[in-house]
XYZ file of C-alpha atoms in Angstrom:
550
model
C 186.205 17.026 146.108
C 189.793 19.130 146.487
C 189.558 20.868 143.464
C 192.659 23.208 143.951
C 195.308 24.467 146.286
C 197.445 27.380 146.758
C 200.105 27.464 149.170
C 202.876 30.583 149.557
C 205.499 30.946 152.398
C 205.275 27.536 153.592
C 208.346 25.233 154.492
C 210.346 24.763 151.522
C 207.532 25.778 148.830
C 207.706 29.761 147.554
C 204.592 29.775 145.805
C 202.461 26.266 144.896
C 199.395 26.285 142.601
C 197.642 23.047 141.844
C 194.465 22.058 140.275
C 192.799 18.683 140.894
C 189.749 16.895 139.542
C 188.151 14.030 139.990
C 189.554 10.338 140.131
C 191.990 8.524 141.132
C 195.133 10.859 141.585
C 198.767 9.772 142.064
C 201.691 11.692 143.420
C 204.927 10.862 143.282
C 208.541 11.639 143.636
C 212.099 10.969 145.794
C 212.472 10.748 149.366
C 212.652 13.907 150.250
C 211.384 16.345 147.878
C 209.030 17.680 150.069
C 205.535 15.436 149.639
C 204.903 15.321 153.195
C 205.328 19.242 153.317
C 202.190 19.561 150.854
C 200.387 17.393 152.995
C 201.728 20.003 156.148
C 200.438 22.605 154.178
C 197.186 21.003 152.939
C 196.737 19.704 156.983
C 196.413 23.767 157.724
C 193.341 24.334 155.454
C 192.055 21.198 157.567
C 192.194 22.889 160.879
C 195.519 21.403 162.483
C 197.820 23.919 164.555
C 200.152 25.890 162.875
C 203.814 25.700 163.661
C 205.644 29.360 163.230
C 208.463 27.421 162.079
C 206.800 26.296 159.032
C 207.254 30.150 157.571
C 209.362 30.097 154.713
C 210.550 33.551 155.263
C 209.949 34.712 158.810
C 208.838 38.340 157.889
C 206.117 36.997 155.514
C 202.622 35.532 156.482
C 202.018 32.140 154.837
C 198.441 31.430 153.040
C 197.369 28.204 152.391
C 194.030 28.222 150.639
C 192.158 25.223 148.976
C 188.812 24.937 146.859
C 186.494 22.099 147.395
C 183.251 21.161 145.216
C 180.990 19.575 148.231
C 177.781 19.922 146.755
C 176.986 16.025 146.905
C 178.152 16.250 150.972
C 174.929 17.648 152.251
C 176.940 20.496 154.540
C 174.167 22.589 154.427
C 172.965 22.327 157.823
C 176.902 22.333 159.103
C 177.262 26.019 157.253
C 173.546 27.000 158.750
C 174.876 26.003 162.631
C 178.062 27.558 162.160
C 176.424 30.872 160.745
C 178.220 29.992 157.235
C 177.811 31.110 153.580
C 177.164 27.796 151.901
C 178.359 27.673 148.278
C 178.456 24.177 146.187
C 182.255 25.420 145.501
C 183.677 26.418 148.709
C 187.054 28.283 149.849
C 189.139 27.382 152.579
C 191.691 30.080 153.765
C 194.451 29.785 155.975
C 196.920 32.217 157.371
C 199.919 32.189 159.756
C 201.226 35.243 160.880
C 205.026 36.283 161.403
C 203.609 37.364 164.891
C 202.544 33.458 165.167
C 198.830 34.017 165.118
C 196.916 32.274 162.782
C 193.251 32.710 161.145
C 191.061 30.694 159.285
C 188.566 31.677 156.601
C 185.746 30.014 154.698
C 184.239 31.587 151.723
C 185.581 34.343 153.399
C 183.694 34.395 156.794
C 186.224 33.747 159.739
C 186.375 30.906 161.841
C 187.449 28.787 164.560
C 190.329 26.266 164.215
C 187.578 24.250 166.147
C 184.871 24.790 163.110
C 187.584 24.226 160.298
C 188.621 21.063 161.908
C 185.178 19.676 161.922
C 184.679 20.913 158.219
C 188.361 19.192 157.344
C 186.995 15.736 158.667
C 184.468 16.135 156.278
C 185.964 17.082 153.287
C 189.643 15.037 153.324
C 189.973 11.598 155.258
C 194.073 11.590 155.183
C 195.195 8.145 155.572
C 198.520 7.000 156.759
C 200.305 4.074 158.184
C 200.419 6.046 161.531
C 197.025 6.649 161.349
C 195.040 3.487 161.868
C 193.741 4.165 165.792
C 190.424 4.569 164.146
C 190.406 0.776 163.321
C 189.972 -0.213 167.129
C 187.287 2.285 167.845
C 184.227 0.064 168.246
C 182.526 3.426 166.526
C 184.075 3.074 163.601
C 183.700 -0.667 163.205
C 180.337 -0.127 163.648
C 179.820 2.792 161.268
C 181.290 -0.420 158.685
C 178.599 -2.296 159.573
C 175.721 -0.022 159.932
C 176.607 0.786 156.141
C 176.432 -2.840 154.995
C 173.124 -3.313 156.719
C 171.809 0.338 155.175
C 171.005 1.234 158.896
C 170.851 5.106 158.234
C 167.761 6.058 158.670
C 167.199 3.340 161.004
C 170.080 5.435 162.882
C 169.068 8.584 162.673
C 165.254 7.230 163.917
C 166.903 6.068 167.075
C 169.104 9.166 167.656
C 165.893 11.279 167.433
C 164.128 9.040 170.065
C 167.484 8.859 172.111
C 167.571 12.617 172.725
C 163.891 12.181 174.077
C 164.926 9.943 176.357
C 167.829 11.534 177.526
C 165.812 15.044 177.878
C 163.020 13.128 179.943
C 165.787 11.163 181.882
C 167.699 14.585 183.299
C 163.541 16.292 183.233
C 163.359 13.053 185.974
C 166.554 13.553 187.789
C 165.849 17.241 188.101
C 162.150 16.613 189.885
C 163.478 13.719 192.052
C 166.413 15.956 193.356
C 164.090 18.705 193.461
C 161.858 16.417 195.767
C 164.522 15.055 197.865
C 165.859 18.641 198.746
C 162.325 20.688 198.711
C 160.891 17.944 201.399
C 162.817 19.275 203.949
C 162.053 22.673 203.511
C 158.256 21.870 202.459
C 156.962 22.484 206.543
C 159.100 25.948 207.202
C 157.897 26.887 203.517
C 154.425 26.065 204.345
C 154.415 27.692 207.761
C 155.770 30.774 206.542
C 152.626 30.708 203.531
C 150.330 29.622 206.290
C 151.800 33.452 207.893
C 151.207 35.374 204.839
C 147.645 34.111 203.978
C 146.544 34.396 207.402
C 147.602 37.966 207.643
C 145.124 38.460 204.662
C 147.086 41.202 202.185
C 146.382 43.516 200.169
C 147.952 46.552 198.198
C 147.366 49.878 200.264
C 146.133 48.021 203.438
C 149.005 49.380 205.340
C 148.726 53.013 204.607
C 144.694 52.473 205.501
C 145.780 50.941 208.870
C 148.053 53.514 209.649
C 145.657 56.339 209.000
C 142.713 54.030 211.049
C 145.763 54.260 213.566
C 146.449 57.512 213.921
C 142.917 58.642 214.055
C 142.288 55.958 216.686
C 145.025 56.935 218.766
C 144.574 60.773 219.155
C 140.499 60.607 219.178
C 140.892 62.189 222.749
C 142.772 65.331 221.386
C 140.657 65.441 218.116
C 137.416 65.910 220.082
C 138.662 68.407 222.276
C 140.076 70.083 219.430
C 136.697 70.051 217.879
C 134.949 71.225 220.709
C 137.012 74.147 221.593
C 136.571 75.360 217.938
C 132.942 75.334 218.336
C 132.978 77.239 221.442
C 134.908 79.807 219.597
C 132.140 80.459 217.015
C 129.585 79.588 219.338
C 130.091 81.656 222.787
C 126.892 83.666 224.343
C 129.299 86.733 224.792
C 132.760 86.098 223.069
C 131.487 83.827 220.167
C 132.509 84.894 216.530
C 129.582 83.750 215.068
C 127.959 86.421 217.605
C 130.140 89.246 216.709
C 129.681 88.787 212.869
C 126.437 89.060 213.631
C 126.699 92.071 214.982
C 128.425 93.102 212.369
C 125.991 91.626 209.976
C 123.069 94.013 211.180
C 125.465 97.382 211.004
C 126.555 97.195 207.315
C 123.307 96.122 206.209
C 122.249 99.750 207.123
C 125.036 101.035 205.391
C 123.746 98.629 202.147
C 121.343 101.781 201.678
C 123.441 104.381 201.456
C 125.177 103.315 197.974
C 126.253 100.474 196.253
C 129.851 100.689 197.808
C 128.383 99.596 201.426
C 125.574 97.366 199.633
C 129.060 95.558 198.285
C 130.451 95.206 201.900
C 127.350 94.234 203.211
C 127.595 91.309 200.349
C 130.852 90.523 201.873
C 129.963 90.374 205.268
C 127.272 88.175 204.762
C 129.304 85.760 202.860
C 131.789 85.115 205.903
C 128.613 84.487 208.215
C 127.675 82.318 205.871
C 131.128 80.685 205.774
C 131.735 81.147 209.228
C 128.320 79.306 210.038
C 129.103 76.163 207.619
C 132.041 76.119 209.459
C 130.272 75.958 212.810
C 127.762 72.785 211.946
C 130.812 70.933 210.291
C 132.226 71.243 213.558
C 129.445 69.987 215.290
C 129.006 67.202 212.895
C 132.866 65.768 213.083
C 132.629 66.169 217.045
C 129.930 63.338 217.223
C 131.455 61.622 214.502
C 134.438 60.889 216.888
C 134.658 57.628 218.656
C 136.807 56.939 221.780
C 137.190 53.060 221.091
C 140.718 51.452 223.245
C 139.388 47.678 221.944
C 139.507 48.933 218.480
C 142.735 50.851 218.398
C 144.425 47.833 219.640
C 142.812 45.167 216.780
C 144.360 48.206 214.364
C 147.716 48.352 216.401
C 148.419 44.455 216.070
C 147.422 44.156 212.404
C 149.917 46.875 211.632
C 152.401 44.768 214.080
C 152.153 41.910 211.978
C 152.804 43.840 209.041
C 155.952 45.278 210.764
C 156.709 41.960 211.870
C 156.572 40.135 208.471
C 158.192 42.720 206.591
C 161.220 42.572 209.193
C 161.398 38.432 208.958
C 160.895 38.633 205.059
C 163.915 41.849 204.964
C 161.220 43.393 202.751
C 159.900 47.520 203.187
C 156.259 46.951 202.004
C 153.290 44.944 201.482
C 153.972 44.264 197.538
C 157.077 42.482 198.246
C 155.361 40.431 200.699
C 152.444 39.511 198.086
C 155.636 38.372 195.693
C 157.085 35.998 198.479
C 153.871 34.546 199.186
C 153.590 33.901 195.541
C 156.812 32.524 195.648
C 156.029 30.567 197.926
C 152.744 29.009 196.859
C 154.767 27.621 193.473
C 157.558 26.460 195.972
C 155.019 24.576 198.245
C 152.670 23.570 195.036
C 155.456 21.836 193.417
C 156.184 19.846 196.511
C 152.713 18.859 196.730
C 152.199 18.157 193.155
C 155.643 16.408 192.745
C 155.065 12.608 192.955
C 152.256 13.319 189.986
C 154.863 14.649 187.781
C 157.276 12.108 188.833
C 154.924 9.521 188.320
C 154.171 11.301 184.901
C 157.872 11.588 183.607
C 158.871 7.760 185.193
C 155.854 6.107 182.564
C 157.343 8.371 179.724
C 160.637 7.194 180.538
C 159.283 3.815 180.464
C 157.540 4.130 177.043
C 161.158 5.801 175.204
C 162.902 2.797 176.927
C 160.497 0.292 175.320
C 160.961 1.905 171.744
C 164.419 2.483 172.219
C 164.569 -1.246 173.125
C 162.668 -2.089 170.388
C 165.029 0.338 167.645
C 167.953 -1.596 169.319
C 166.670 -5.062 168.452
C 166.175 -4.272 165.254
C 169.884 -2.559 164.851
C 170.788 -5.153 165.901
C 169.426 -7.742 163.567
C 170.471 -6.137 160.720
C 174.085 -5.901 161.726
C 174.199 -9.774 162.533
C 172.688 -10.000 159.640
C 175.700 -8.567 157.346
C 178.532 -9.812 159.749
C 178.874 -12.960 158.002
C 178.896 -11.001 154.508
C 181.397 -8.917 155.958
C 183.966 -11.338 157.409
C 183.757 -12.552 154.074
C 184.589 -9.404 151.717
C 187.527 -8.423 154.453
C 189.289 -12.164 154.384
C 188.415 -12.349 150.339
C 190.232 -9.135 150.029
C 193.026 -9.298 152.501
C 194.100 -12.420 150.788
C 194.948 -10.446 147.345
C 196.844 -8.214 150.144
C 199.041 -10.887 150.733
C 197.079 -11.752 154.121
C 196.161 -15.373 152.833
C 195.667 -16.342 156.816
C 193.858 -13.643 157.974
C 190.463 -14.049 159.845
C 187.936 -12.118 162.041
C 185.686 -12.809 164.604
C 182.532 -10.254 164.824
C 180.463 -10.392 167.427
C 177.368 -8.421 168.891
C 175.884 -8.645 172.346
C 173.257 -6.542 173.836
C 174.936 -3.453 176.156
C 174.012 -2.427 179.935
C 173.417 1.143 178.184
C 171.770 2.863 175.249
C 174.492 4.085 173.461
C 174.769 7.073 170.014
C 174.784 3.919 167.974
C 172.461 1.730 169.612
C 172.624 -0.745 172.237
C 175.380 -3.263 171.154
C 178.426 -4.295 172.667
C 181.331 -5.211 169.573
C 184.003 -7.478 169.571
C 186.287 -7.386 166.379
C 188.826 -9.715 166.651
C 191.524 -10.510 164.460
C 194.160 -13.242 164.110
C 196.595 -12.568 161.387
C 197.705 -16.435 161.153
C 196.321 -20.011 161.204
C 196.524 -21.339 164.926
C 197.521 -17.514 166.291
C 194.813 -16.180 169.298
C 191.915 -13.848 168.044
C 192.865 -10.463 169.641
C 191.882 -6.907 169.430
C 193.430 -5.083 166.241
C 195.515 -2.445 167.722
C 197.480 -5.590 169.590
C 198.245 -8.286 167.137
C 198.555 -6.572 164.111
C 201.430 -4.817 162.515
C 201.467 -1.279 161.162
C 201.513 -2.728 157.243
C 198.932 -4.902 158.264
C 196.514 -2.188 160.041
C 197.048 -0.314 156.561
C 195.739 -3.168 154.480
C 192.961 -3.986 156.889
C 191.874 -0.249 156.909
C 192.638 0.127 153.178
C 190.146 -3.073 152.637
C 186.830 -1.555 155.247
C 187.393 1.789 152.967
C 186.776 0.258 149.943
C 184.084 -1.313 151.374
C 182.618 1.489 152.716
C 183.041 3.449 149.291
C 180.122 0.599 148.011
C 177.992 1.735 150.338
C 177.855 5.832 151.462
C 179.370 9.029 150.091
C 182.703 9.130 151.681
C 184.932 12.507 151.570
C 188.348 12.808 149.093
C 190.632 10.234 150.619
C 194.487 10.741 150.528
C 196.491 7.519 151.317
C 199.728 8.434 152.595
C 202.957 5.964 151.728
C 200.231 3.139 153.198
C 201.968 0.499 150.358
C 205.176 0.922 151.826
C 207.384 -2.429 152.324
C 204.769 -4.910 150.612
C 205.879 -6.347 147.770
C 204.672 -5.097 144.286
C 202.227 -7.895 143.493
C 200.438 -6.508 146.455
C 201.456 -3.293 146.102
C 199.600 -4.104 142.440
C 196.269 -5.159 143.987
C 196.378 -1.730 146.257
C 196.391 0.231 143.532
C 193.553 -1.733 141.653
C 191.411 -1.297 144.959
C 192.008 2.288 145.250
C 191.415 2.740 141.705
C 188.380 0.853 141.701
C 187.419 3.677 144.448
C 188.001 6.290 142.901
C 184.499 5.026 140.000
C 182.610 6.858 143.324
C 184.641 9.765 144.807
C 188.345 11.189 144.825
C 191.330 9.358 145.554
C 194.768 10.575 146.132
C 198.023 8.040 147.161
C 201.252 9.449 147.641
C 203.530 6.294 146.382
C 206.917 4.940 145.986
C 205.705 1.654 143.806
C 205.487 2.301 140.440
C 202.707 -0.745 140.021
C 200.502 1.681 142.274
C 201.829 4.814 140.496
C 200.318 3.559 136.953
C 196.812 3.165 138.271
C 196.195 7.035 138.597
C 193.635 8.686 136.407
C 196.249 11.796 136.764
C 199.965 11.831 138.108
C 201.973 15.020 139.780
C 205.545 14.940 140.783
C 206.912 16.887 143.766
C 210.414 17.515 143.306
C 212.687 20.178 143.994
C 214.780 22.802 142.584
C 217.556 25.308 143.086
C 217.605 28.729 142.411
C 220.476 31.086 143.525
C 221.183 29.169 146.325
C 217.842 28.945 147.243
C 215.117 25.266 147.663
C 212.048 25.175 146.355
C 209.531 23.142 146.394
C 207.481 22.154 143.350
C 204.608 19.871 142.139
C 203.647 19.838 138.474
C 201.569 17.328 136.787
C 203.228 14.653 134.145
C 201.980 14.294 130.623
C 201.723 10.621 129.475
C 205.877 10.705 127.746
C 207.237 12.365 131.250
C 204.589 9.626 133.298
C 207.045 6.567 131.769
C 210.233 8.573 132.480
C 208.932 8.687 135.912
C 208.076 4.929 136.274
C 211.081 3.901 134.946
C 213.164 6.179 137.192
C 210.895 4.478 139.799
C 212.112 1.090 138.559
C 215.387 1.089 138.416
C 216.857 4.664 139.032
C 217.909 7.882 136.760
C 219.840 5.699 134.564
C 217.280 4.970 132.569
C 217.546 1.188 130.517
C 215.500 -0.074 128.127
C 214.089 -2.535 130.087
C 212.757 0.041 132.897
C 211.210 2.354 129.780
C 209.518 -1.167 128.393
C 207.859 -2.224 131.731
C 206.792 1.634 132.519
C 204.984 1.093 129.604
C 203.966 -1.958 130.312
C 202.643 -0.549 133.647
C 200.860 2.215 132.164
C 198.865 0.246 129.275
């Protein structure tokens, strides 16, 4: 419910401040005083564009900013998507900038003009003559009918199950395309896995083959090495194991002369010692080395197929070969594996088609169900609209395609006129017509869900004023379940408001404004009466204003 609005620096209007409340609300006042400019302004906080031209005063920034109670809306998962402060009584800010940018604000978080239209089409259904596309959208007609048969939950039960079956349907696609492109990669893929379990990897095997290698390849060299090292310490006459013997025997004579020489004799001994060790570890490694050609050529082509990989794979060691063959083993498992999980996802496809199927049939009953009901209500009611003539024909067939909103196909025909062609609405029916008709599934709509504030717009213009009479009993009859604004020339419609404002303007220093003011009950039969039969007031006029009003 619009509870307020504030609007500064915006077309003709200064500085507006209005309070609303619930009801039905009328506002009135002459051709040009500027009613369509508080719906401009009132359209900002709704998330329409914003015109530069609409500033007031060019230097100035204009702020439109509205309060609405929507705590019987259920927006609080729309404020927890959008990363919103919810509040029962929310503000809606709007600014335009004399640099032309504009920003939006609610409860003082910013957003989108994207997010504050969705919120607007929530909160304020604005309803003109011009605005009556919505009565051809088969969505729409639909949404009428779905709200006769009470098909909400039934709805939202087949929405849930839809997004299943959509999810599963792309999860289907996906392994099917996967298939059809994998299957002709599935042999080089395998081959190349086939290469990389053959070659039997593991972490560190190339520095192990390399070393193996090396060894291998200089065993020649290493045993002659070896050897000539034992022949050093070894020799009958130039051996160094001889000469520290030699050595050994002279400073352990000196040992007895004190303890310095018993200290080098210590010494001595220890490098014999050393030099000794030294001498059997030669020994030892010499017939530990193998000359073996058959071997060092297994250990040269298992390091070339290392090499070899790594170069075809554009990889630099053995860990990023163990990734690609991992790689590879999902790649060439899922191929393998595929028609079971296509076979898998194709019978639950086939089970959320059968439910879906069976949610559609019963969608479907209930809206044949309420057709008849509802041709009824829109030709009982169209008649007191001075549409005596006026007929539907409703129809529902079963679609190709699972659709948001079921599986029905709609036709909603209308022939205003006995012996005139059934046709769709947007083609054979007139502008004051399409108001009437869209006037009429409102009301009925109002029976059945919790619509948003509703502003009719001038939608009584050019009927006459017994009709113009029953509009305004409709849309107060409305108004017993949620808001209801109508901006109105016809007095008979002006007297059915729970509360009346006036736009009008006035002149100071040269200067238009814009103003809107509400009337008490004495200034609400001036009004009608002007609206009667002009500024000259007559008795008459003041008599049937009355009239109106009681």
């Amino acid at each position: 419910m619009l509870t307020s609005i504030v609007i500064k620096n915006y077309a003709l209007i200064d500085h507006l401040d209005v309070s609303f409340t619930d009801g039905f609300t009328v506002i009135t006042g002459e051709t040009g005083a500027g009613k369509s400019i508080l719906l401009g302004g009132l359209s900002l906080v709704l998330g329409k564009r914003a015109d530069l031209s609409s500033l007031r005063v060019k230097e100035q920034k204009c702020i439109v900013e509205s309060e609405f109670e929507i705590g019987k809306y259920k927006l609080q998962p729309f404020f927890n998507e959008n990363d919103l402060d919810y509040e029962s009584s929310t503000i809606i800010r709007r600014e335009i900038l004399p640099s032309g940018k504009s920003r939006a604000f609610v409860n003082d978080s910013p957003v989108t003009l994207a997010v504050l239209s969705q919120l607007g089409d929530r909160l304020i259904d604005v309803h003109s003559q011009h605005q009556t596309l919505q009565l051809a959208d088969n969505d729409f007609q639909l949404k009428v009918i779905d709200a006769l048969a009470n098909n909400g939950e039934r709805l939202a039960d087949y929405n849930e199950k839809l997004i299943n079956y959509r999810v599963t349907s792309s999860a289907l696609e996906q392994l099917l395309d996967f298939q059809q492109n994998a299957t002709k990669e599935h042999d080089y893929n395998s081959f190349l896995l086939k290469e990389l379990e053959e070659a039997s990897l593991t972490l560190g095997m190339q520095e192990e083959l390399e070393a193996q290698y090396d060894l291998l390849n200089n065993s020649e060299t290493i045993m002659e090495l070896l050897s000539k090292g034992h022949q050093i310490l070894n020799d009958e006459q130039m051996g160094a194991l001889g000469t520290l013997t030699e050595l050994k025997q002279v400073v352990s004579r000196l040992a007895s002369f004190g303890s310095t020489y018993e200290a080098l004799h210590d010494r001595v001994k220890s490098v014999f010692i050393e030099m000794d060790d030294i001498s059997a570890e030669l020994g030892l490694l010499q017939d530990k080395v193998t000359i073996n050609p058959q071997l060092l050529e297994e250990v040269n082509t298992k390091l070339q197929l290392l090499y070899d990989l790594q170069k075809k794979h554009k990889v630099q060691d053995i860990g990023a070969l163990l990734s690609i063959k991992e790689e590879l083993e999902t790649t060439v498992g899922k191929v393998e594996n595929i028609e079971v999980d296509i076979t898998e996802k194709e019978n639950e496809l086939a089970i959320l088609r059968q439910e879906l199927e069976a949610m559609s049939n019963i969608l479907r009953s209930k809206r044949k169900s309420v057709i008849p009901e509802l041709k009824q209500e829109l030709e009982e009611t169209l008649a007191t609209l001075g549409m005596p003539n006026a007929s539907f024909k409703i129809e529902l067939s079963p679609a190709d395609t699972f659709k948001r909103n079921g599986k029905d196909d709609l036709s909603f025909l209308f022939s205003a006129n006995k012996g005139t062609a059934f046709g769709e609405l947007k083609k054979v029916a007139s502008g004051g017509e399409l108001s009437r008709i869209m006037l009429t599934i409102k009301s009925i709509l109002a029976k059945y869900e919790q619509l948003p504030t509703m502003m009719f717009d001038e939608i009584d213009t050019g009927v006459s004023g017994e009709i113009s009479n029953r509009m305004g009993d409709i849309m107060a009859d409305m108004s017993n379940s949620m808001q209801i604004f109508s901006i109105t020339h016809l007095p008979q419609v002006a007297s059915k408001g729970d509360h009346h404002f006036k736009v009008y303007k006035e002149d100071h220093e040269n200067i238009t404004n814009t103003k809107m003011k509400p009337l008490s009950q004495e200034e609400r039969v001036v009004e009608l009466a002007e609206m009667l039969g002009g500024k000259a007031l007559s008795d008459s006029a003041i008599a049937h204003a009355k009239q109106l009003l009681n």
